[in-house]
Coordinates of N, CA and C in Angstrom, one line a residue:
M23 N 2.4 63.4 -142.6 CA 3.6 62.8 -143.1 C 3.5 62.6 -144.6
T24 N 4.6 62.7 -145.3 CA 4.6 62.5 -146.7 C 4.8 61.0 -147.0
P25 N 4.3 60.5 -148.1 CA 4.5 59.1 -148.4 C 6.0 58.8 -148.5
G26 N 6.4 57.7 -148.0 CA 7.7 57.2 -148.0 C 8.6 57.8 -146.9
S27 N 8.0 58.7 -146.1 CA 8.8 59.2 -145.0 C 8.8 58.2 -143.9
H28 N 9.8 58.3 -143.0 CA 10.0 57.2 -142.0 C 10.1 57.9 -140.6
R29 N 9.3 57.5 -139.7 CA 9.5 58.0 -138.3 C 10.3 57.0 -137.5
D30 N 11.0 57.6 -136.6 CA 11.8 56.7 -135.7 C 10.9 56.2 -134.6
E31 N 10.7 54.9 -134.5 CA 9.8 54.3 -133.5 C 10.6 53.5 -132.5
S32 N 11.8 54.0 -132.3 CA 12.7 53.3 -131.3 C 12.1 53.5 -129.9
P33 N 12.3 52.5 -129.0 CA 11.7 52.6 -127.7 C 12.2 53.9 -127.0
D34 N 13.4 54.4 -127.2 CA 13.9 55.6 -126.6 C 13.1 56.8 -127.0
R35 N 12.8 56.9 -128.3 CA 12.0 58.0 -128.8 C 10.6 58.0 -128.3
L36 N 9.9 56.8 -128.3 CA 8.6 56.7 -127.7 C 8.6 57.0 -126.2
Y37 N 9.6 56.6 -125.5 CA 9.7 56.9 -124.1 C 9.8 58.4 -123.9
T38 N 10.5 59.1 -124.7 CA 10.7 60.5 -124.6 C 9.4 61.2 -125.0
L39 N 8.7 60.8 -126.0 CA 7.4 61.4 -126.4 C 6.4 61.4 -125.2
T40 N 6.4 60.3 -124.5 CA 5.4 60.2 -123.4 C 5.9 60.5 -122.0
G41 N 7.1 60.9 -121.9 CA 7.7 61.2 -120.6 C 7.8 60.0 -119.7
G42 N 7.9 58.8 -120.4 CA 8.1 57.6 -119.7 C 6.8 56.9 -119.3
R43 N 5.7 57.5 -119.6 CA 4.4 56.9 -119.3 C 4.1 55.8 -120.3
T44 N 3.4 54.7 -119.8 CA 3.1 53.6 -120.7 C 1.6 53.5 -121.0
R45 N 0.8 54.3 -120.3 CA -0.6 54.3 -120.7 C -1.2 55.6 -120.2
S46 N -2.3 56.0 -120.9 CA -3.0 57.2 -120.5 C -3.8 57.1 -119.2
A47 N -4.3 58.1 -118.7 CA -5.0 58.1 -117.4 C -6.2 57.2 -117.6
P48 N -6.6 56.5 -116.5 CA -7.7 55.5 -116.6 C -9.0 56.2 -117.0
D49 N -9.2 57.5 -116.8 CA -10.4 58.1 -117.1 C -10.4 58.8 -118.5
A50 N -9.3 58.6 -119.3 CA -9.2 59.1 -120.6 C -10.1 58.4 -121.5
P51 N -10.9 59.2 -122.3 CA -12.0 58.6 -123.0 C -11.7 58.1 -124.4
F52 N -10.4 57.7 -124.7 CA -10.0 57.5 -126.0 C -10.0 56.0 -126.4
D53 N -10.9 55.7 -127.4 CA -10.8 54.4 -128.0 C -10.5 54.7 -129.5
L54 N -10.5 53.7 -130.4 CA -10.1 53.9 -131.8 C -11.0 54.8 -132.5
V55 N -12.3 54.9 -132.2 CA -13.2 55.7 -133.0 C -13.6 57.0 -132.3
T56 N -13.0 57.3 -131.2 CA -13.3 58.6 -130.5 C -12.9 59.7 -131.4
L57 N -13.8 60.7 -131.6 CA -13.5 61.8 -132.4 C -12.8 62.9 -131.6
V58 N -11.8 63.5 -132.1 CA -11.0 64.5 -131.4 C -11.1 65.8 -132.2
V59 N -11.3 66.9 -131.5 CA -11.4 68.2 -132.1 C -10.5 69.2 -131.4
A60 N -9.6 69.9 -132.1 CA -8.8 70.9 -131.5 C -9.6 72.1 -131.0
E61 N -9.3 72.5 -129.8 CA -9.9 73.7 -129.2 C -9.0 74.9 -129.2
S62 N -7.8 74.7 -129.6 CA -6.8 75.8 -129.7 C -5.8 75.5 -130.8
D63 N -5.0 76.6 -131.1 CA -4.0 76.4 -132.1 C -2.7 76.0 -131.3
P64 N -1.7 75.4 -132.0 CA -0.4 75.1 -131.4 C 0.2 76.4 -130.9
T65 N 1.1 76.3 -129.9 CA 1.8 77.4 -129.3 C 3.3 77.2 -129.5
P66 N 4.0 78.3 -129.6 CA 5.5 78.1 -129.7 C 6.1 77.3 -128.6
G67 N 7.0 76.5 -128.9 CA 7.7 75.6 -127.9 C 6.9 74.4 -127.5
M68 N 5.7 74.2 -128.1 CA 5.0 73.0 -127.8 C 5.6 71.8 -128.4
Q69 N 5.5 70.6 -127.8 CA 6.0 69.4 -128.4 C 5.5 69.2 -129.8
S70 N 6.4 68.8 -130.7 CA 6.0 68.8 -132.1 C 4.8 67.9 -132.4
E71 N 4.7 66.7 -131.7 CA 3.6 65.8 -131.9 C 2.3 66.4 -131.4
H72 N 2.3 67.1 -130.3 CA 1.1 67.8 -129.8 C 0.7 68.9 -130.8
A73 N 1.6 69.6 -131.3 CA 1.3 70.7 -132.3 C 0.7 70.0 -133.6
A74 N 1.2 68.9 -134.0 CA 0.7 68.2 -135.2 C -0.7 67.7 -135.0
I75 N -1.0 67.2 -133.8 CA -2.3 66.7 -133.4 C -3.3 67.9 -133.5
L76 N -2.9 69.1 -132.9 CA -3.8 70.2 -133.0 C -4.1 70.7 -134.4
R77 N -3.1 70.7 -135.2 CA -3.3 71.1 -136.6 C -4.2 70.1 -137.3
M78 N -4.0 68.8 -137.1 CA -4.7 67.7 -137.8 C -6.2 67.7 -137.3
C79 N -6.4 68.1 -136.1 CA -7.8 68.0 -135.5 C -8.5 69.3 -135.6
R80 N -8.2 70.2 -136.5 CA -9.0 71.4 -136.7 C -10.4 70.9 -137.1
R81 N -10.4 69.8 -137.8 CA -11.7 69.2 -138.2 C -11.7 67.8 -137.4
P82 N -12.8 67.3 -137.0 CA -12.9 66.1 -136.2 C -12.1 65.0 -136.9
A83 N -11.3 64.3 -136.1 CA -10.5 63.1 -136.6 C -10.6 62.0 -135.5
A84 N -10.7 60.8 -136.0 CA -10.7 59.6 -135.1 C -9.3 59.4 -134.6
V85 N -9.2 58.8 -133.4 CA -8.0 58.5 -132.8 C -7.1 57.6 -133.7
V86 N -7.7 56.7 -134.4 CA -7.0 55.8 -135.3 C -6.4 56.6 -136.5
E87 N -7.2 57.6 -136.9 CA -6.7 58.4 -138.0 C -5.4 59.2 -137.6
V88 N -5.5 59.8 -136.3 CA -4.4 60.5 -135.8 C -3.1 59.6 -135.7
A89 N -3.3 58.4 -135.2 CA -2.2 57.5 -135.0 C -1.6 57.2 -136.4
A90 N -2.5 56.9 -137.4 CA -2.0 56.6 -138.7 C -1.2 57.8 -139.4
E91 N -1.8 59.0 -139.2 CA -1.1 60.1 -139.8 C 0.2 60.4 -139.1
L92 N 0.3 60.2 -137.8 CA 1.6 60.5 -137.1 C 2.5 59.3 -137.2
A93 N 2.0 58.1 -137.7 CA 2.8 56.9 -137.8 C 3.4 56.5 -136.4
L94 N 2.4 56.6 -135.4 CA 2.8 56.2 -134.0 C 1.8 55.1 -133.6
P95 N 2.2 54.3 -132.6 CA 1.3 53.3 -132.0 C 0.1 54.0 -131.4
V96 N -1.1 53.4 -131.4 CA -2.3 54.0 -130.9 C -2.1 54.3 -129.4
G97 N -1.4 53.4 -128.6 CA -1.2 53.6 -127.2 C -0.4 54.9 -126.9
I98 N 0.5 55.2 -127.7 CA 1.3 56.4 -127.6 C 0.4 57.7 -127.9
V99 N -0.3 57.6 -128.9 CA -1.2 58.7 -129.3 C -2.3 58.9 -128.2
R100 N -2.8 57.9 -127.6 CA -3.7 58.1 -126.5 C -3.1 58.9 -125.4
I101 N -1.8 58.6 -125.1 CA -1.1 59.4 -124.0 C -1.0 60.8 -124.4
L102 N -0.6 61.1 -125.7 CA -0.5 62.5 -126.1 C -1.8 63.2 -126.1
L103 N -2.9 62.5 -126.5 CA -4.2 63.1 -126.5 C -4.7 63.4 -125.1
A104 N -4.3 62.5 -124.2 CA -4.7 62.7 -122.8 C -4.0 64.0 -122.2
D105 N -2.8 64.2 -122.7 CA -2.1 65.5 -122.3 C -2.9 66.7 -122.8
L106 N -3.3 66.6 -124.0 CA -4.0 67.8 -124.6 C -5.4 67.9 -124.0
L107 N -6.0 66.8 -123.7 CA -7.3 66.9 -123.1 C -7.2 67.5 -121.7
G108 N -6.2 67.1 -121.0 CA -6.0 67.6 -119.6 C -5.8 69.1 -119.6
T109 N -5.2 69.7 -120.7 CA -5.0 71.1 -120.7 C -6.1 71.9 -121.4
G110 N -7.1 71.2 -121.9 CA -8.3 71.8 -122.5 C -8.0 72.2 -124.0
R111 N -6.9 71.7 -124.6 CA -6.6 72.0 -125.9 C -7.4 71.2 -127.0
I112 N -8.0 70.1 -126.5 CA -8.8 69.3 -127.4 C -10.1 68.9 -126.7
S113 N -11.1 68.5 -127.4 CA -12.3 67.9 -126.9 C -12.4 66.5 -127.5
A114 N -13.1 65.6 -126.9 CA -13.2 64.3 -127.4 C -14.7 63.8 -127.2
R115 N -15.2 63.1 -128.2 CA -16.5 62.6 -128.1 C -16.6 61.3 -128.9
H116 N -17.5 60.4 -128.5 CA -17.7 59.2 -129.2 C -18.8 59.3 -130.3
P117 N -18.5 58.8 -131.5 CA -19.5 58.9 -132.6 C -20.7 58.1 -132.2
R118 N -21.8 58.5 -132.8 CA -23.0 57.7 -132.7 C -23.4 57.2 -134.1
T119 N -24.0 56.0 -134.1 CA -24.5 55.5 -135.4 C -25.7 56.3 -135.8
S120 N -26.0 56.3 -137.1 CA -27.1 57.1 -137.6 C -28.4 56.3 -137.4
G121 N -28.4 55.1 -136.9 CA -29.6 54.3 -136.8 C -30.3 54.7 -135.5
P122 N -31.5 54.1 -135.3 CA -32.3 54.5 -134.1 C -31.6 54.0 -132.8
A123 N -32.0 54.6 -131.8 CA -31.5 54.2 -130.4 C -32.1 52.9 -130.1
D124 N -31.4 52.1 -129.2 CA -31.9 50.9 -128.7 C -33.0 51.2 -127.7
P125 N -33.7 50.2 -127.2 CA -34.8 50.5 -126.2 C -34.4 51.2 -125.0
S126 N -33.1 51.2 -124.6 CA -32.7 51.9 -123.4 C -32.4 53.4 -123.7
G127 N -32.5 53.8 -125.0 CA -32.3 55.1 -125.4 C -30.9 55.5 -125.7
S128 N -30.0 54.6 -125.7 CA -28.6 54.9 -126.0 C -28.3 54.4 -127.4
Y129 N -27.3 54.9 -128.0 CA -26.9 54.5 -129.3 C -25.8 53.5 -129.2
S130 N -25.7 52.7 -130.2 CA -24.6 51.7 -130.2 C -23.5 52.1 -131.2
L131 N -22.3 51.7 -130.9 CA -21.2 52.0 -131.8 C -21.2 51.0 -133.0
P132 N -20.5 51.4 -134.1 CA -20.5 50.5 -135.2 C -19.9 49.2 -134.9
D133 N -20.2 48.2 -135.7 CA -19.8 46.8 -135.6 C -18.2 46.8 -135.5
P134 N -17.7 46.1 -134.4 CA -16.2 46.1 -134.2 C -15.5 45.5 -135.4
D135 N -16.1 44.5 -136.1 CA -15.5 43.9 -137.3 C -15.2 45.0 -138.4
I136 N -16.2 45.9 -138.6 CA -16.1 46.9 -139.6 C -14.9 47.9 -139.2
L137 N -14.9 48.2 -137.9 CA -13.9 49.1 -137.4 C -12.5 48.4 -137.6
E138 N -12.4 47.2 -137.3 CA -11.1 46.5 -137.5 C -10.7 46.5 -139.0
Q139 N -11.7 46.4 -139.9 CA -11.4 46.4 -141.3 C -10.9 47.9 -141.7
V140 N -11.5 48.9 -141.1 CA -11.1 50.3 -141.4 C -9.6 50.4 -140.9
L141 N -9.3 49.9 -139.7 CA -8.0 50.0 -139.1 C -7.0 49.4 -140.1
V142 N -7.3 48.2 -140.5 CA -6.4 47.5 -141.5 C -6.2 48.3 -142.7
G143 N -7.3 48.9 -143.2 CA -7.2 49.7 -144.4 C -6.3 50.9 -144.2
L144 N -6.4 51.6 -143.0 CA -5.6 52.7 -142.7 C -4.1 52.4 -142.6
R145 N -3.9 51.2 -142.0 CA -2.5 50.8 -141.9 C -1.9 50.5 -143.3
N146 N -2.7 50.1 -144.2 CA -2.2 49.8 -145.6 C -2.0 51.0 -146.4
L147 N -2.4 52.2 -146.0 CA -2.2 53.4 -146.8 C -0.8 53.7 -147.0

């Protein structure tokens, strides 16, 4: 989106974007920092938001970045991402911190307070 442009966030438009769904599938792996990567190019006739996500995610992008770029609520973007994941058009993975693994061998996500600050910064762009 270009600065100063305005997207219609009316309930009718959001309802249409998601086909009336109010949440993504329970097994959808999307939180704010999930990295999304396009596995295919957009196809003719594809919903414009799906096509925009595929173009945007040619390089890894976090869910929160996609939502900010599309100027859509994160919940709506999660539904759109679940559609693309279900058709194999994107892949999703959780980032890992660069620090050492904890004693159980797993990595921890960044501090939620820092993520919240990043989200606020993105919204202020």
